[in-house]
Amino acid sequence: MTKTSTTNPRVLGAYEGFVKHLKNFLDEQQFNHEEYTNFVKWADRLGRSGEIPLFLDVFVETHVLESKYKDSPGTEPSLLGPYYEENSPVLEKSPFVMPQRDDEPGDKLVFTGNVSSTNGPLAHTKVEWWQDDADGLYSNYDSPAPDFNLRGQFVTDENGDFEVHSIVPIPYQIPTDGPTGEFTFAAGYHAYRPAHIHIKFEHEGHETLITQVFFEGDKWLETDVAGGVRESLLTKLEDKGDHKEASLNFVMRAE
Ligand SMILES: [Fe+2]
């Protein structure tokens, strides 16, 4: 059977644009053949190690998002990253308590927010939340915690408000023992991400919003290895004695 050609103009356009800019880039950098060969070997190690999603999410995803959204209204997206997991537990009752161990380490966090639309108020938005634990690890990936620890989904109320009870996330390092770490250190970067909460919003008639929340005063805000920080995604962590409080509002883009 012969394969029929199904042209996708986006593929050709993207490839031609890439080659055009690649030529300028190569004129500028003047790589020698040994450098090219070293790159090919590194890229091969990257693929074999399974780190292509990690590398692209850390070093490329933020630029894709920034290009598309920097001048548009609504909350700025930030990277999805490699630690998202579908089908997290559905939390029915507000305040929404993130699944956690009996003795979950870390500072208790009460987070309040509101989700609206570029068109105005918005009721009943689906929200997915995931974060690291007090050891800087993610359930389902590198944490010994049960699957879906500190992951959950819920729906905002009729005014778009929600309240989550969880723990305060901490800064963590991206994996450093493979080709991604090799690149990170060869470039002279550190491997830290500032503390953040991952959050995803879905509502009919609106573009899905995937973003992150960061905290003022974090040591790594300026030099986040993944470059995910945006001014509008920063909030204050307020000390309330036995817990911390933070708040941020989000605006989805109407389609
Ligand atoms: Fe993360």
mmCIF file of C-alpha atoms and ligand atoms in Angstrom:
data_model
loop_
_atom_site.group_PDB
_atom_site.id
_atom_site.type_symbol
_atom_site.label_atom_id
_atom_site.label_comp_id
_atom_site.label_asym_id
_atom_site.label_seq_id
_atom_site.Cartn_x
_atom_site.Cartn_y
_atom_site.Cartn_z
ATOM 1 C CA MET A 1 0.000 0.000 0.000
ATOM 2 C CA THR A 2 1.344 3.402 -0.854
ATOM 3 C CA LYS A 3 1.243 6.142 1.706
ATOM 4 C CA THR A 4 -0.852 9.128 0.697
ATOM 5 C CA SER A 5 0.450 12.573 1.379
ATOM 6 C CA THR A 6 -1.570 14.672 3.810
ATOM 7 C CA THR A 7 0.015 18.086 3.746
ATOM 8 C CA ASN A 8 0.053 20.065 6.970
ATOM 9 C CA PRO A 9 1.003 23.647 6.085
ATOM 10 C CA ARG A 10 2.021 24.312 9.717
ATOM 11 C CA VAL A 11 4.723 21.639 9.405
ATOM 12 C CA LEU A 12 6.269 23.109 6.264
ATOM 13 C CA GLY A 13 5.973 26.682 7.547
ATOM 14 C CA ALA A 14 7.570 25.784 10.871
ATOM 15 C CA TYR A 15 10.386 23.850 9.177
ATOM 16 C CA GLU A 16 11.183 26.613 6.696
ATOM 17 C CA GLY A 17 11.128 29.217 9.460
ATOM 18 C CA PHE A 18 13.369 27.037 11.611
ATOM 19 C CA VAL A 19 15.939 26.600 8.809
ATOM 20 C CA LYS A 20 15.945 30.330 8.085
ATOM 21 C CA HIS A 21 16.727 31.168 11.718
ATOM 22 C CA LEU A 22 19.068 28.199 12.106
ATOM 23 C CA LYS A 23 21.249 29.562 9.291
ATOM 24 C CA ASN A 24 21.544 32.938 11.018
ATOM 25 C CA PHE A 25 22.246 31.215 14.321
ATOM 26 C CA LEU A 26 25.019 29.083 12.760
ATOM 27 C CA ASP A 27 26.577 32.117 11.044
ATOM 28 C CA GLU A 28 26.659 33.787 14.434
ATOM 29 C CA GLN A 29 28.034 30.835 16.451
ATOM 30 C CA GLN A 30 30.569 29.345 13.970
ATOM 31 C CA PHE A 31 30.590 25.851 15.496
ATOM 32 C CA ASN A 32 33.487 23.611 14.535
ATOM 33 C CA HIS A 33 32.883 20.003 13.570
ATOM 34 C CA GLU A 34 33.948 18.618 16.936
ATOM 35 C CA GLU A 35 31.395 20.824 18.678
ATOM 36 C CA TYR A 36 28.729 19.613 16.285
ATOM 37 C CA THR A 37 29.658 15.978 16.971
ATOM 38 C CA ASN A 38 29.609 16.578 20.729
ATOM 39 C CA PHE A 39 26.132 18.029 20.372
ATOM 40 C CA VAL A 40 24.903 15.004 18.404
ATOM 41 C CA LYS A 41 26.269 12.638 21.062
ATOM 42 C CA TRP A 42 24.662 14.668 23.851
ATOM 43 C CA ALA A 43 21.313 14.765 22.013
ATOM 44 C CA ASP A 44 21.543 10.998 21.585
ATOM 45 C CA ARG A 45 22.142 10.563 25.339
ATOM 46 C CA LEU A 46 19.214 12.897 26.015
ATOM 47 C CA GLY A 47 16.877 10.747 23.921
ATOM 48 C CA ARG A 48 18.103 7.439 25.318
ATOM 49 C CA SER A 49 17.756 8.680 28.910
ATOM 50 C CA GLY A 50 14.090 9.587 28.405
ATOM 51 C CA GLU A 51 14.857 13.197 29.347
ATOM 52 C CA ILE A 52 13.621 14.915 26.169
ATOM 53 C CA PRO A 53 10.344 16.025 27.868
ATOM 54 C CA LEU A 54 12.304 17.205 30.925
ATOM 55 C CA PHE A 55 14.813 19.172 28.879
ATOM 56 C CA LEU A 56 12.185 20.796 26.648
ATOM 57 C CA ASP A 57 9.857 21.617 29.558
ATOM 58 C CA VAL A 58 12.698 23.238 31.493
ATOM 59 C CA PHE A 59 14.489 25.108 28.721
ATOM 60 C CA VAL A 60 11.975 25.641 25.893
ATOM 61 C CA GLU A 61 8.345 25.572 27.093
ATOM 62 C CA THR A 62 8.444 28.962 28.798
ATOM 63 C CA HIS A 63 9.612 30.675 25.582
ATOM 64 C CA VAL A 64 6.752 29.110 23.599
ATOM 65 C CA LEU A 65 4.251 30.480 26.132
ATOM 66 C CA GLU A 66 5.849 33.890 26.491
ATOM 67 C CA SER A 67 5.806 34.474 22.732
ATOM 68 C CA LYS A 68 2.162 33.638 22.419
ATOM 69 C CA TYR A 69 0.731 35.311 25.547
ATOM 70 C CA LYS A 70 2.934 38.212 26.630
ATOM 71 C CA ASP A 71 0.645 40.903 25.182
ATOM 72 C CA SER A 72 -2.754 39.268 25.603
ATOM 73 C CA PRO A 73 -5.263 39.927 28.410
ATOM 74 C CA GLY A 74 -5.883 37.314 31.110
ATOM 75 C CA THR A 75 -3.539 35.474 33.483
ATOM 76 C CA GLU A 76 -0.194 34.576 31.946
ATOM 77 C CA PRO A 77 0.412 30.847 31.509
ATOM 78 C CA SER A 78 3.521 29.188 32.865
ATOM 79 C CA LEU A 79 4.967 25.823 32.032
ATOM 80 C CA LEU A 80 3.048 22.596 32.594
ATOM 81 C CA GLY A 81 6.354 20.853 33.355
ATOM 82 C CA PRO A 82 7.040 17.122 33.471
ATOM 83 C CA TYR A 83 5.191 16.324 36.746
ATOM 84 C CA TYR A 84 1.543 16.730 35.720
ATOM 85 C CA GLU A 85 -0.631 13.663 36.281
ATOM 86 C CA GLU A 86 -4.153 13.229 34.916
ATOM 87 C CA ASN A 87 -7.069 11.903 36.961
ATOM 88 C CA SER A 88 -6.121 13.358 40.319
ATOM 89 C CA PRO A 89 -8.622 12.819 43.183
ATOM 90 C CA VAL A 90 -11.843 14.816 42.894
ATOM 91 C CA LEU A 91 -12.335 16.947 46.028
ATOM 92 C CA GLU A 92 -16.021 17.578 46.671
ATOM 93 C CA LYS A 93 -16.179 19.780 49.735
ATOM 94 C CA SER A 94 -14.854 23.301 50.259
ATOM 95 C CA PRO A 95 -12.376 24.151 51.693
ATOM 96 C CA PHE A 96 -10.607 21.666 49.413
ATOM 97 C CA VAL A 97 -8.023 19.722 51.417
ATOM 98 C CA MET A 98 -5.233 18.327 49.241
ATOM 99 C CA PRO A 99 -4.694 14.587 49.789
ATOM 100 C CA GLN A 100 -1.799 14.208 52.226
ATOM 101 C CA ARG A 101 -0.165 11.822 54.660
ATOM 102 C CA ASP A 102 -1.232 11.840 58.336
ATOM 103 C CA ASP A 103 2.068 13.399 59.318
ATOM 104 C CA GLU A 104 2.639 15.398 56.117
ATOM 105 C CA PRO A 105 5.758 17.522 56.770
ATOM 106 C CA GLY A 106 5.800 21.213 55.915
ATOM 107 C CA ASP A 107 4.092 24.480 56.837
ATOM 108 C CA LYS A 108 0.320 24.400 56.552
ATOM 109 C CA LEU A 109 -1.052 26.586 53.755
ATOM 110 C CA VAL A 110 -4.467 28.162 53.287
ATOM 111 C CA PHE A 111 -4.791 29.450 49.727
ATOM 112 C CA THR A 112 -7.744 31.458 48.461
ATOM 113 C CA GLY A 113 -8.423 32.593 44.919
ATOM 114 C CA ASN A 114 -10.981 33.588 42.362
ATOM 115 C CA VAL A 115 -11.315 32.547 38.741
ATOM 116 C CA SER A 116 -12.982 34.926 36.299
ATOM 117 C CA SER A 117 -13.071 35.418 32.536
ATOM 118 C CA THR A 118 -11.867 38.194 30.240
ATOM 119 C CA ASN A 119 -15.654 38.586 29.748
ATOM 120 C CA GLY A 120 -16.436 39.041 33.457
ATOM 121 C CA PRO A 121 -17.352 36.789 36.406
ATOM 122 C CA LEU A 122 -17.236 33.026 35.890
ATOM 123 C CA ALA A 123 -18.921 30.312 37.967
ATOM 124 C CA HIS A 124 -17.889 26.657 38.404
ATOM 125 C CA THR A 125 -14.452 26.408 36.815
ATOM 126 C CA LYS A 126 -12.636 23.075 37.010
ATOM 127 C CA VAL A 127 -9.292 23.488 38.813
ATOM 128 C CA GLU A 128 -6.423 20.980 38.991
ATOM 129 C CA TRP A 129 -3.669 21.528 41.588
ATOM 130 C CA TRP A 130 -0.321 19.766 41.997
ATOM 131 C CA GLN A 131 2.828 20.619 43.927
ATOM 132 C CA ASP A 132 5.961 19.220 45.537
ATOM 133 C CA ASP A 133 6.173 18.114 49.170
ATOM 134 C CA ALA A 134 8.415 19.446 51.948
ATOM 135 C CA ASP A 135 11.295 17.364 50.552
ATOM 136 C CA GLY A 136 10.939 19.008 47.131
ATOM 137 C CA LEU A 137 9.553 15.800 45.589
ATOM 138 C CA TYR A 138 6.418 15.026 43.529
ATOM 139 C CA SER A 139 4.090 12.114 44.218
ATOM 140 C CA ASN A 140 3.789 9.629 41.328
ATOM 141 C CA TYR A 141 7.385 10.572 40.365
ATOM 142 C CA ASP A 142 10.224 10.823 42.867
ATOM 143 C CA SER A 143 8.447 11.071 46.245
ATOM 144 C CA PRO A 144 7.923 8.000 48.452
ATOM 145 C CA ALA A 145 4.458 9.440 49.299
ATOM 146 C CA PRO A 146 1.368 7.582 48.025
ATOM 147 C CA ASP A 147 0.316 8.342 44.443
ATOM 148 C CA PHE A 148 -1.638 11.591 44.092
ATOM 149 C CA ASN A 149 -0.328 13.004 47.374
ATOM 150 C CA LEU A 150 -0.724 16.819 47.193
ATOM 151 C CA ARG A 151 -2.678 16.530 43.932
ATOM 152 C CA GLY A 152 -6.365 17.179 43.505
ATOM 153 C CA GLN A 153 -9.128 18.684 41.408
ATOM 154 C CA PHE A 154 -12.218 20.630 42.362
ATOM 155 C CA VAL A 155 -14.717 23.185 41.035
ATOM 156 C CA THR A 156 -14.972 26.867 42.029
ATOM 157 C CA ASP A 157 -18.229 28.148 43.549
ATOM 158 C CA GLU A 158 -20.926 30.252 41.842
ATOM 159 C CA ASN A 159 -18.794 33.393 42.307
ATOM 160 C CA GLY A 160 -15.609 31.760 41.038
ATOM 161 C CA ASP A 161 -14.075 31.602 44.531
ATOM 162 C CA PHE A 162 -12.137 28.687 45.996
ATOM 163 C CA GLU A 163 -10.134 27.810 49.115
ATOM 164 C CA VAL A 164 -7.454 25.115 49.301
ATOM 165 C CA HIS A 165 -5.773 23.670 52.394
ATOM 166 C CA SER A 166 -2.373 22.182 51.666
ATOM 167 C CA ILE A 167 1.258 22.678 52.654
ATOM 168 C CA VAL A 168 3.652 25.365 51.443
ATOM 169 C CA PRO A 169 5.693 24.072 48.468
ATOM 170 C CA ILE A 170 9.472 24.480 48.611
ATOM 171 C CA PRO A 171 12.117 25.224 45.948
ATOM 172 C CA TYR A 172 13.495 22.081 44.307
ATOM 173 C CA GLN A 173 16.201 21.081 41.887
ATOM 174 C CA ILE A 174 15.414 19.580 38.511
ATOM 175 C CA PRO A 175 17.102 16.170 38.045
ATOM 176 C CA THR A 176 20.837 16.719 37.665
ATOM 177 C CA ASP A 177 22.309 13.252 37.121
ATOM 178 C CA GLY A 178 21.505 12.923 33.401
ATOM 179 C CA PRO A 179 22.111 14.865 30.159
ATOM 180 C CA THR A 180 19.769 17.698 31.271
ATOM 181 C CA GLY A 181 21.923 18.269 34.364
ATOM 182 C CA GLU A 182 25.060 17.955 32.218
ATOM 183 C CA PHE A 183 23.793 20.817 30.052
ATOM 184 C CA THR A 184 22.586 22.855 33.047
ATOM 185 C CA PHE A 185 25.982 22.861 34.745
ATOM 186 C CA ALA A 186 28.003 23.208 31.517
ATOM 187 C CA ALA A 187 26.029 26.391 30.854
ATOM 188 C CA GLY A 188 26.815 27.610 34.375
ATOM 189 C CA TYR A 189 23.210 27.572 35.576
ATOM 190 C CA HIS A 190 22.034 26.226 38.924
ATOM 191 C CA ALA A 191 19.262 23.600 38.872
ATOM 192 C CA TYR A 192 16.733 25.247 41.210
ATOM 193 C CA ARG A 193 13.166 26.262 40.648
ATOM 194 C CA PRO A 194 11.586 28.708 43.127
ATOM 195 C CA ALA A 195 8.740 27.268 45.236
ATOM 196 C CA HIS A 196 5.547 27.111 43.174
ATOM 197 C CA ILE A 197 2.089 25.619 42.933
ATOM 198 C CA HIS A 198 1.011 24.177 39.582
ATOM 199 C CA ILE A 199 -2.549 24.983 38.679
ATOM 200 C CA LYS A 200 -4.730 24.266 35.637
ATOM 201 C CA PHE A 201 -8.150 25.754 34.842
ATOM 202 C CA GLU A 202 -10.780 24.462 32.427
ATOM 203 C CA HIS A 203 -14.066 26.103 31.531
ATOM 204 C CA GLU A 204 -16.281 25.747 28.459
ATOM 205 C CA GLY A 205 -15.851 28.569 25.956
ATOM 206 C CA HIS A 206 -12.426 29.416 27.393
ATOM 207 C CA GLU A 207 -8.866 28.563 26.552
ATOM 208 C CA THR A 208 -7.471 26.100 29.108
ATOM 209 C CA LEU A 209 -5.139 27.994 31.432
ATOM 210 C CA ILE A 210 -2.074 26.225 32.795
ATOM 211 C CA THR A 211 0.019 28.314 35.105
ATOM 212 C CA GLN A 212 1.959 28.476 38.388
ATOM 213 C CA VAL A 213 1.882 30.555 41.560
ATOM 214 C CA PHE A 214 5.127 31.876 43.079
ATOM 215 C CA PHE A 215 5.900 33.580 46.392
ATOM 216 C CA GLU A 216 7.510 36.975 46.917
ATOM 217 C CA GLY A 217 10.950 36.856 48.499
ATOM 218 C CA ASP A 218 11.901 33.404 47.146
ATOM 219 C CA LYS A 219 15.649 33.172 46.647
ATOM 220 C CA TRP A 220 15.334 31.668 43.149
ATOM 221 C CA LEU A 221 12.729 33.929 41.521
ATOM 222 C CA GLU A 222 15.224 35.838 39.371
ATOM 223 C CA THR A 223 17.145 32.799 38.200
ATOM 224 C CA ASP A 224 14.481 30.038 37.974
ATOM 225 C CA VAL A 225 16.217 27.391 35.849
ATOM 226 C CA ALA A 226 12.966 26.943 33.895
ATOM 227 C CA GLY A 227 12.335 30.697 33.555
ATOM 228 C CA GLY A 228 8.680 30.238 34.558
ATOM 229 C CA VAL A 229 8.248 33.258 36.840
ATOM 230 C CA ARG A 230 5.970 36.124 35.757
ATOM 231 C CA GLU A 231 5.356 39.244 37.835
ATOM 232 C CA SER A 232 1.582 38.655 37.718
ATOM 233 C CA LEU A 233 1.954 35.150 39.195
ATOM 234 C CA LEU A 234 3.614 36.334 42.402
ATOM 235 C CA THR A 235 1.805 36.408 45.713
ATOM 236 C CA LYS A 236 2.696 37.066 49.346
ATOM 237 C CA LEU A 237 2.975 34.275 51.886
ATOM 238 C CA GLU A 238 1.585 35.643 55.140
ATOM 239 C CA ASP A 239 2.520 34.116 58.463
ATOM 240 C CA LYS A 240 -0.563 33.445 60.598
ATOM 241 C CA GLY A 241 1.161 31.607 63.432
ATOM 242 C CA ASP A 242 0.104 27.981 62.995
ATOM 243 C CA HIS A 243 -0.283 28.322 59.202
ATOM 244 C CA LYS A 244 0.546 30.535 56.221
ATOM 245 C CA GLU A 245 -1.923 32.238 53.956
ATOM 246 C CA ALA A 246 -1.704 33.253 50.312
ATOM 247 C CA SER A 247 -4.133 34.444 47.688
ATOM 248 C CA LEU A 248 -4.215 35.074 43.951
ATOM 249 C CA ASN A 249 -6.909 35.683 41.340
ATOM 250 C CA PHE A 250 -6.907 34.225 37.853
ATOM 251 C CA VAL A 251 -8.484 35.357 34.580
ATOM 252 C CA MET A 252 -9.246 32.894 31.783
ATOM 253 C CA ARG A 253 -9.347 33.876 28.113
ATOM 254 C CA ALA A 254 -12.744 33.673 26.453
ATOM 255 C CA GLU A 255 -12.497 31.917 23.063
HETATM 256 FE FE FE B 1 7.011 22.042 39.602
#
